[in-house]
Amino acid sequence: MILHYKLHRMILQAQLSQFEAAKQSYSEAITAFNSTLQIAPNDIYALNIKGCVLLNLGDLQAQLSQFEAAKQSYPEAITALNSSLQIAPNDILQAQLSQFEAAKQSYSEAITAFNSTLQIAPNDIDPLTNKGTALLRLGQLQAGLSEFEAAKQSYSEAIAAFNSALLIAPNFIMALTNKGSVLLSLGTLQAGLSEFEAAKQSYSEAIAALNSALLIVPDDIAALNNKGLALQCLGDLQAKLSEFEAAKLSYSDAIATYNSALLIAPDDIAALNNKGIALGSLGDLQAKLSEFEAAKQSYSDAIAASNSALLIAPDYINALNNKGNELQSLGDLQEQLFERQEALKNWQEALEMFNRSLAIAPNDDWVRNRRDALQESLDNLGEDTVSS
């Protein structure tokens, strides 16, 4: 009963837009169930509830446009529920494994209902906007399940719905911001499928839609954060395509956008975290272009952004991991520039960040592998120092 109450509380936090609190609660619950399953790997109840928590975490991450994180949470949910079914194939909670199909069915039924309303009142912007939002969520779910063509179709239909609403009410904020979200999701999907020119176009259109929203409501934090993400994703794609000057400009614009959000809401964790990532990406690009002093400054600014996030939420795993990455990148650059003592100091602090992250989420293999490789490098450096 207590676990069901806690799960209900997490869902309520998400519904009340307490997104960071909800994500933290989901992460803590998953960590607790992992600890239980280390002792009792066949605990069906723990496997089932862990699967439910991961499903809700994936939905929240998709809602926040954190698509890579959501793509990780959904398969982990399926794995947990599959493990339960292998132990008890007829368990009543088998229905939870089909939650994805049920969700797709629910979205489809909602879209059908909105279409019926629109046949009667084709210029009613509320059902048009709601239809677009349902198509956005359906597309995100399909993308998470690797149903890429279906996802692209859903995103395209969502954009058409929002465009129809905007023909009727050009300054309708919800339609503008949600159109930006759909285009960001579509661009991310296209980039993942190596459809690079299409992705650049989608990111550019997302930025344009969000700019239109910000002309009307300049202090819309969600629109600012999504614009920053779209610029950041565009910069990543441009860097990948060796369009270096364009990438630097996109990263700089993303950082400026996050700064605008932070002027309004200085404690916005998402803006701080994303600003740190954008600065780290800019630093990587500058280092690649041999702009070493500029790169060092970008890495230092990225670390400062992560520090600000960690002052607000000391156990925020994303900020811990990002700070570790930024410190390691700065150390790598300093080693390249023969600044060995500074490099060692930053590598050791990076190691501390990864260890703190793993203390909270010990089953994160990506962080563990990065930590272990860094530890091995530091150990080898120590041996070289002794032998010399």
Short mmCIF file of C-alpha atoms in Angstrom, two decimals:
data_model
loop_
_atom_site.label_atom_id
_atom_site.label_comp_id
_atom_site.label_asym_id
_atom_site.label_seq_id
_atom_site.Cartn_x
_atom_site.Cartn_y
_atom_site.Cartn_z
CA MET A 1 0.00 0.00 0.00
CA ILE A 2 2.84 2.41 0.86
CA LEU A 3 4.49 1.74 -2.51
CA HIS A 4 1.23 2.40 -4.33
CA TYR A 5 0.86 5.66 -2.41
CA LYS A 6 4.41 6.69 -3.35
CA LEU A 7 3.79 5.84 -7.01
CA HIS A 8 0.60 7.90 -6.91
CA ARG A 9 2.55 10.79 -5.36
CA MET A 10 5.15 10.64 -8.15
CA ILE A 11 2.46 10.70 -10.83
CA LEU A 12 0.77 13.60 -9.05
CA GLN A 13 4.08 15.51 -8.99
CA ALA A 14 4.34 15.07 -12.76
CA GLN A 15 0.75 16.19 -13.28
CA LEU A 16 1.39 19.30 -11.17
CA SER A 17 4.40 20.16 -13.37
CA GLN A 18 6.80 19.38 -10.50
CA PHE A 19 8.92 17.70 -13.14
CA GLU A 20 12.29 17.66 -11.42
CA ALA A 21 10.76 16.40 -8.16
CA ALA A 22 8.91 13.69 -10.09
CA LYS A 23 12.03 12.60 -12.01
CA GLN A 24 14.01 12.49 -8.77
CA SER A 25 11.29 10.43 -7.08
CA TYR A 26 11.13 8.00 -10.01
CA SER A 27 14.93 7.65 -10.01
CA GLU A 28 15.02 7.02 -6.25
CA ALA A 29 12.27 4.42 -6.56
CA ILE A 30 14.11 2.61 -9.38
CA THR A 31 17.30 2.61 -7.29
CA ALA A 32 15.38 1.15 -4.35
CA PHE A 33 13.85 -1.62 -6.48
CA ASN A 34 17.27 -2.40 -7.98
CA SER A 35 18.62 -2.86 -4.45
CA THR A 36 15.73 -5.21 -3.64
CA LEU A 37 16.28 -7.18 -6.85
CA GLN A 38 19.99 -7.61 -6.11
CA ILE A 39 18.94 -9.51 -2.97
CA ALA A 40 15.85 -11.18 -4.45
CA PRO A 41 16.14 -11.25 -8.27
CA ASN A 42 12.82 -13.11 -8.65
CA ASP A 43 10.70 -10.69 -6.62
CA ILE A 44 7.75 -10.35 -9.01
CA TYR A 45 6.23 -7.43 -7.13
CA ALA A 46 9.48 -5.42 -7.29
CA LEU A 47 9.91 -6.22 -10.99
CA ASN A 48 6.35 -5.17 -11.80
CA ILE A 49 6.41 -1.91 -9.86
CA LYS A 50 9.88 -1.09 -11.22
CA GLY A 51 8.43 -1.57 -14.72
CA CYS A 52 5.53 0.77 -13.94
CA VAL A 53 7.86 3.42 -12.54
CA LEU A 54 10.07 3.22 -15.64
CA LEU A 55 7.02 3.56 -17.87
CA ASN A 56 5.97 6.72 -16.05
CA LEU A 57 9.53 8.05 -16.09
CA GLY A 58 9.70 7.47 -19.85
CA ASP A 59 6.41 9.30 -20.36
CA LEU A 60 7.68 12.25 -18.31
CA GLN A 61 10.99 12.37 -20.17
CA ALA A 62 9.17 12.29 -23.51
CA GLN A 63 6.92 15.11 -22.30
CA LEU A 64 10.03 17.15 -21.45
CA SER A 65 11.54 16.42 -24.88
CA GLN A 66 14.31 14.35 -23.25
CA PHE A 67 13.98 11.76 -25.99
CA GLU A 68 17.27 9.91 -25.58
CA ALA A 69 16.53 9.38 -21.87
CA ALA A 70 12.97 8.24 -22.66
CA LYS A 71 14.26 5.77 -25.26
CA GLN A 72 16.36 4.24 -22.47
CA SER A 73 13.55 4.16 -19.87
CA TYR A 74 10.96 2.44 -22.10
CA PRO A 75 13.13 -0.58 -23.03
CA GLU A 76 14.18 -0.93 -19.36
CA ALA A 77 10.50 -1.01 -18.40
CA ILE A 78 9.87 -3.76 -20.95
CA THR A 79 12.87 -5.71 -19.63
CA ALA A 80 11.63 -5.52 -16.04
CA LEU A 81 8.10 -6.61 -16.97
CA ASN A 82 9.41 -9.38 -19.24
CA SER A 83 11.55 -10.68 -16.37
CA SER A 84 8.43 -10.82 -14.22
CA LEU A 85 6.52 -12.69 -16.90
CA GLN A 86 9.30 -15.28 -17.28
CA ILE A 87 8.89 -16.06 -13.59
CA ALA A 88 5.08 -15.95 -13.55
CA PRO A 89 3.74 -15.99 -17.13
CA ASN A 90 0.10 -15.88 -16.03
CA ASP A 91 0.56 -13.09 -13.56
CA ILE A 92 -2.34 -10.64 -13.69
CA LEU A 93 0.14 -7.82 -14.27
CA GLN A 94 0.90 -9.20 -17.70
CA ALA A 95 -1.51 -6.51 -18.86
CA GLN A 96 1.08 -3.92 -17.89
CA LEU A 97 3.42 -5.21 -20.57
CA SER A 98 0.80 -4.29 -23.14
CA GLN A 99 0.54 -0.78 -21.70
CA PHE A 100 2.34 0.57 -24.76
CA GLU A 101 -0.28 -0.90 -27.09
CA ALA A 102 -3.04 0.34 -24.79
CA ALA A 103 -1.51 3.81 -24.81
CA LYS A 104 -1.31 3.79 -28.61
CA GLN A 105 -4.94 2.70 -28.75
CA SER A 106 -5.94 5.48 -26.36
CA TYR A 107 -4.16 8.11 -28.41
CA SER A 108 -5.76 6.78 -31.60
CA GLU A 109 -9.22 6.85 -30.04
CA ALA A 110 -8.65 10.40 -28.82
CA ILE A 111 -7.57 11.48 -32.31
CA THR A 112 -10.69 9.85 -33.79
CA ALA A 113 -12.86 11.71 -31.27
CA PHE A 114 -11.22 15.03 -32.13
CA ASN A 115 -11.72 14.32 -35.83
CA SER A 116 -15.43 13.72 -35.21
CA THR A 117 -15.69 17.05 -33.40
CA LEU A 118 -13.84 18.79 -36.24
CA GLN A 119 -16.28 17.42 -38.82
CA ILE A 120 -18.97 19.38 -37.01
CA ALA A 121 -16.86 22.44 -36.10
CA PRO A 122 -13.81 22.51 -38.40
CA ASN A 123 -12.64 25.91 -37.14
CA ASP A 124 -12.67 25.06 -33.44
CA ILE A 125 -9.05 25.54 -32.35
CA ASP A 126 -9.38 23.54 -29.12
CA PRO A 127 -9.96 20.13 -30.74
CA LEU A 128 -7.39 21.01 -33.40
CA THR A 129 -4.78 21.73 -30.74
CA ASN A 130 -5.76 18.69 -28.66
CA LYS A 131 -5.57 16.51 -31.76
CA GLY A 132 -2.07 17.84 -32.46
CA THR A 133 -0.99 17.17 -28.89
CA ALA A 134 -2.34 13.59 -29.00
CA LEU A 135 -0.48 13.01 -32.28
CA LEU A 136 2.70 14.41 -30.71
CA ARG A 137 2.45 11.99 -27.77
CA LEU A 138 1.63 9.11 -30.12
CA GLY A 139 4.65 9.95 -32.26
CA GLN A 140 6.94 10.08 -29.22
CA LEU A 141 5.66 6.68 -28.09
CA GLN A 142 6.13 5.21 -31.57
CA ALA A 143 9.66 6.65 -31.77
CA GLY A 144 10.47 5.11 -28.38
CA LEU A 145 9.31 1.75 -29.72
CA SER A 146 11.44 2.15 -32.88
CA GLU A 147 8.34 2.48 -35.08
CA PHE A 148 10.07 5.24 -36.99
CA GLU A 149 7.91 5.60 -40.09
CA ALA A 150 4.74 5.58 -38.02
CA ALA A 151 6.27 8.21 -35.73
CA LYS A 152 7.15 10.45 -38.67
CA GLN A 153 3.59 10.17 -39.94
CA SER A 154 2.18 11.08 -36.51
CA TYR A 155 4.50 14.06 -36.21
CA SER A 156 3.56 15.27 -39.70
CA GLU A 157 -0.15 15.04 -38.87
CA ALA A 158 0.44 16.87 -35.59
CA ILE A 159 2.19 19.71 -37.42
CA ALA A 160 -0.74 19.90 -39.87
CA ALA A 161 -3.19 20.13 -36.97
CA PHE A 162 -1.25 22.94 -35.30
CA ASN A 163 -0.92 24.75 -38.64
CA SER A 164 -4.69 24.55 -39.09
CA ALA A 165 -5.19 26.04 -35.61
CA LEU A 166 -2.71 28.82 -36.40
CA LEU A 167 -4.52 29.70 -39.62
CA ILE A 168 -7.54 30.46 -37.46
CA ALA A 169 -5.66 32.06 -34.53
CA PRO A 170 -2.10 33.03 -35.59
CA ASN A 171 -1.09 34.10 -32.06
CA PHE A 172 -2.38 31.00 -30.25
CA ILE A 173 0.53 30.30 -27.88
CA MET A 174 -0.24 26.65 -27.19
CA ALA A 175 -0.34 25.82 -30.89
CA LEU A 176 2.94 27.68 -31.52
CA THR A 177 4.84 26.08 -28.62
CA ASN A 178 3.49 22.58 -29.31
CA LYS A 179 4.31 22.95 -33.00
CA GLY A 180 7.87 23.77 -31.92
CA SER A 181 7.92 20.65 -29.73
CA VAL A 182 6.72 18.42 -32.59
CA LEU A 183 9.29 19.82 -34.99
CA LEU A 184 12.03 19.30 -32.38
CA SER A 185 10.93 15.67 -31.92
CA LEU A 186 10.75 15.15 -35.68
CA GLY A 187 14.21 16.68 -36.18
CA THR A 188 15.71 14.42 -33.52
CA LEU A 189 14.14 11.37 -35.16
CA GLN A 190 15.34 12.42 -38.62
CA ALA A 191 18.87 13.06 -37.33
CA GLY A 192 18.90 9.59 -35.77
CA LEU A 193 17.89 8.12 -39.13
CA SER A 194 20.69 10.08 -40.90
CA GLU A 195 18.15 12.26 -42.71
CA PHE A 196 20.37 15.24 -42.04
CA GLU A 197 18.96 17.90 -44.35
CA ALA A 198 15.41 17.11 -43.28
CA ALA A 199 16.50 17.28 -39.64
CA LYS A 200 18.13 20.70 -40.14
CA GLN A 201 14.93 21.95 -41.72
CA SER A 202 12.83 20.62 -38.84
CA TYR A 203 15.09 22.19 -36.21
CA SER A 204 15.01 25.53 -38.06
CA GLU A 205 11.22 25.44 -38.27
CA ALA A 206 11.02 24.54 -34.56
CA ILE A 207 13.15 27.58 -33.71
CA ALA A 208 10.94 29.79 -35.91
CA ALA A 209 7.75 28.55 -34.22
CA LEU A 210 9.21 29.09 -30.75
CA ASN A 211 10.46 32.55 -31.74
CA SER A 212 6.92 33.42 -32.79
CA ALA A 213 5.65 32.27 -29.38
CA LEU A 214 8.34 34.28 -27.58
CA LEU A 215 7.41 37.44 -29.47
CA ILE A 216 4.01 37.15 -27.82
CA VAL A 217 5.11 35.84 -24.39
CA PRO A 218 8.83 36.65 -23.98
CA ASP A 219 9.10 35.10 -20.51
CA ASP A 220 7.71 31.65 -21.40
CA ILE A 221 10.31 29.40 -19.73
CA ALA A 222 9.17 26.24 -21.53
CA ALA A 223 9.42 27.94 -24.92
CA LEU A 224 12.87 29.31 -24.06
CA ASN A 225 14.12 25.90 -22.95
CA ASN A 226 12.73 24.20 -26.05
CA LYS A 227 14.26 26.86 -28.29
CA GLY A 228 17.59 26.29 -26.56
CA LEU A 229 17.26 22.54 -27.12
CA ALA A 230 16.42 23.02 -30.80
CA LEU A 231 19.46 25.27 -31.27
CA GLN A 232 21.62 22.80 -29.36
CA CYS A 233 20.44 19.86 -31.48
CA LEU A 234 20.98 21.90 -34.63
CA GLY A 235 24.51 22.72 -33.45
CA ASP A 236 25.25 19.04 -32.77
CA LEU A 237 24.09 18.14 -36.27
CA GLN A 238 26.07 20.97 -37.88
CA ALA A 239 29.21 19.92 -35.99
CA LYS A 240 28.69 16.34 -37.16
CA LEU A 241 28.45 17.59 -40.75
CA SER A 242 31.64 19.69 -40.34
CA GLU A 243 29.68 22.94 -40.59
CA PHE A 244 31.81 24.32 -37.78
CA GLU A 245 31.10 28.04 -37.92
CA ALA A 246 27.37 27.42 -38.17
CA ALA A 247 27.60 25.00 -35.22
CA LYS A 248 29.45 27.55 -33.08
CA LEU A 249 26.75 30.10 -33.81
CA SER A 250 23.97 27.63 -32.94
CA TYR A 251 25.65 26.69 -29.65
CA SER A 252 26.18 30.36 -28.79
CA ASP A 253 22.53 31.14 -29.55
CA ALA A 254 21.43 28.16 -27.42
CA ILE A 255 23.54 29.40 -24.48
CA ALA A 256 22.11 32.92 -24.87
CA THR A 257 18.59 31.44 -24.86
CA TYR A 258 19.24 29.48 -21.66
CA ASN A 259 20.67 32.64 -20.12
CA SER A 260 17.41 34.43 -20.98
CA ALA A 261 15.47 31.68 -19.21
CA LEU A 262 17.78 31.90 -16.18
CA LEU A 263 17.29 35.67 -15.92
CA ILE A 264 13.60 34.91 -15.38
CA ALA A 265 14.03 31.72 -13.32
CA PRO A 266 17.58 31.52 -11.89
CA ASP A 267 16.91 28.13 -10.27
CA ASP A 268 15.53 26.42 -13.37
CA ILE A 269 17.38 23.09 -13.28
CA ALA A 270 16.63 22.20 -16.90
CA ALA A 271 18.04 25.50 -18.19
CA LEU A 272 21.17 25.19 -16.03
CA ASN A 273 21.74 21.59 -17.05
CA ASN A 274 21.17 22.21 -20.75
CA LYS A 275 23.33 25.33 -20.66
CA GLY A 276 26.15 23.20 -19.27
CA ILE A 277 25.72 20.62 -22.04
CA ALA A 278 25.70 23.32 -24.74
CA LEU A 279 28.85 24.90 -23.30
CA GLY A 280 30.53 21.50 -23.16
CA SER A 281 29.64 20.83 -26.80
CA LEU A 282 30.95 24.26 -27.78
CA GLY A 283 34.16 23.53 -25.88
CA ASP A 284 34.57 20.20 -27.70
CA LEU A 285 34.19 21.97 -31.04
CA GLN A 286 36.61 24.75 -30.10
CA ALA A 287 39.18 22.18 -28.94
CA LYS A 288 38.80 20.33 -32.24
CA LEU A 289 39.46 23.61 -34.08
CA SER A 290 42.55 24.30 -31.93
CA GLU A 291 40.84 27.27 -30.27
CA PHE A 292 42.31 26.13 -26.98
CA GLU A 293 41.81 29.17 -24.74
CA ALA A 294 38.21 29.55 -25.91
CA ALA A 295 37.65 25.83 -25.27
CA LYS A 296 39.05 26.07 -21.74
CA GLN A 297 36.72 28.98 -21.04
CA SER A 298 33.70 27.08 -22.38
CA TYR A 299 34.51 24.02 -20.26
CA SER A 300 34.96 26.22 -17.18
CA ASP A 301 31.62 27.94 -17.83
CA ALA A 302 29.98 24.53 -18.32
CA ILE A 303 31.34 23.35 -14.96
CA ALA A 304 30.01 26.53 -13.33
CA ALA A 305 26.52 25.85 -14.77
CA SER A 306 26.62 22.28 -13.43
CA ASN A 307 27.77 23.57 -10.05
CA SER A 308 24.79 25.93 -9.94
CA ALA A 309 22.44 23.04 -10.68
CA LEU A 310 24.08 20.91 -7.97
CA LEU A 311 23.72 23.69 -5.40
CA ILE A 312 19.97 23.43 -5.95
CA ALA A 313 19.82 19.62 -6.27
CA PRO A 314 23.05 17.99 -4.96
CA ASP A 315 22.01 14.50 -6.08
CA TYR A 316 20.80 15.47 -9.56
CA ILE A 317 22.36 12.68 -11.60
CA ASN A 318 22.34 14.50 -14.93
CA ALA A 319 24.26 17.42 -13.43
CA LEU A 320 26.75 15.08 -11.72
CA ASN A 321 27.37 13.21 -14.97
CA ASN A 322 27.61 16.40 -17.01
CA LYS A 323 30.06 17.95 -14.56
CA GLY A 324 32.14 14.77 -14.69
CA ASN A 325 32.18 14.88 -18.50
CA GLU A 326 33.09 18.58 -18.53
CA LEU A 327 35.92 18.12 -16.01
CA GLN A 328 37.27 15.15 -17.96
CA SER A 329 37.17 17.10 -21.25
CA LEU A 330 38.94 20.05 -19.64
CA GLY A 331 41.55 17.69 -18.22
CA ASP A 332 42.06 16.05 -21.60
CA LEU A 333 42.67 19.47 -23.18
CA GLN A 334 45.06 20.51 -20.42
CA GLU A 335 47.03 17.28 -20.86
CA GLN A 336 47.24 18.03 -24.59
CA LEU A 337 48.63 21.45 -23.69
CA PHE A 338 51.19 19.91 -21.26
CA GLU A 339 49.36 21.34 -18.23
CA ARG A 340 49.70 18.04 -16.38
CA GLN A 341 48.99 19.15 -12.81
CA GLU A 342 45.81 21.00 -13.78
CA ALA A 343 44.73 17.99 -15.86
CA LEU A 344 45.25 15.59 -12.95
CA LYS A 345 43.23 17.79 -10.62
CA ASN A 346 40.29 17.93 -13.03
CA TRP A 347 40.42 14.21 -13.83
CA GLN A 348 40.34 13.38 -10.13
CA GLU A 349 37.36 15.66 -9.59
CA ALA A 350 35.64 14.09 -12.60
CA LEU A 351 36.19 10.69 -10.99
CA GLU A 352 34.55 11.99 -7.82
CA MET A 353 31.49 13.13 -9.81
CA PHE A 354 31.11 9.73 -11.51
CA ASN A 355 31.45 7.99 -8.14
CA ARG A 356 28.75 10.22 -6.63
CA SER A 357 26.49 9.44 -9.57
CA LEU A 358 27.06 5.69 -9.23
CA ALA A 359 26.33 5.85 -5.51
CA ILE A 360 22.83 7.04 -6.45
CA ALA A 361 22.34 4.90 -9.59
CA PRO A 362 24.78 1.97 -9.31
CA ASN A 363 23.44 0.17 -12.40
CA ASP A 364 24.26 2.90 -14.90
CA ASP A 365 26.70 0.98 -17.09
CA TRP A 366 27.60 3.99 -19.25
CA VAL A 367 28.76 6.02 -16.24
CA ARG A 368 30.47 2.99 -14.70
CA ASN A 369 32.44 2.30 -17.90
CA ARG A 370 33.45 5.95 -18.18
CA ARG A 371 34.50 6.00 -14.52
CA ASP A 372 36.48 2.77 -14.83
CA ALA A 373 38.32 3.96 -17.97
CA LEU A 374 39.23 7.23 -16.26
CA GLN A 375 40.39 5.39 -13.14
CA GLU A 376 42.56 3.11 -15.27
CA SER A 377 44.12 6.09 -17.02
CA LEU A 378 44.90 7.74 -13.69
CA ASP A 379 46.40 4.51 -12.36
CA ASN A 380 48.60 4.21 -15.43
CA LEU A 381 49.73 7.81 -15.04
CA GLY A 382 50.72 7.03 -11.47
CA GLU A 383 52.75 4.04 -12.60
CA ASP A 384 54.47 6.13 -15.27
CA THR A 385 55.38 8.73 -12.67
CA VAL A 386 56.88 6.09 -10.37
CA SER A 387 58.84 4.38 -13.18
CA SER A 388 60.25 7.66 -14.45
#
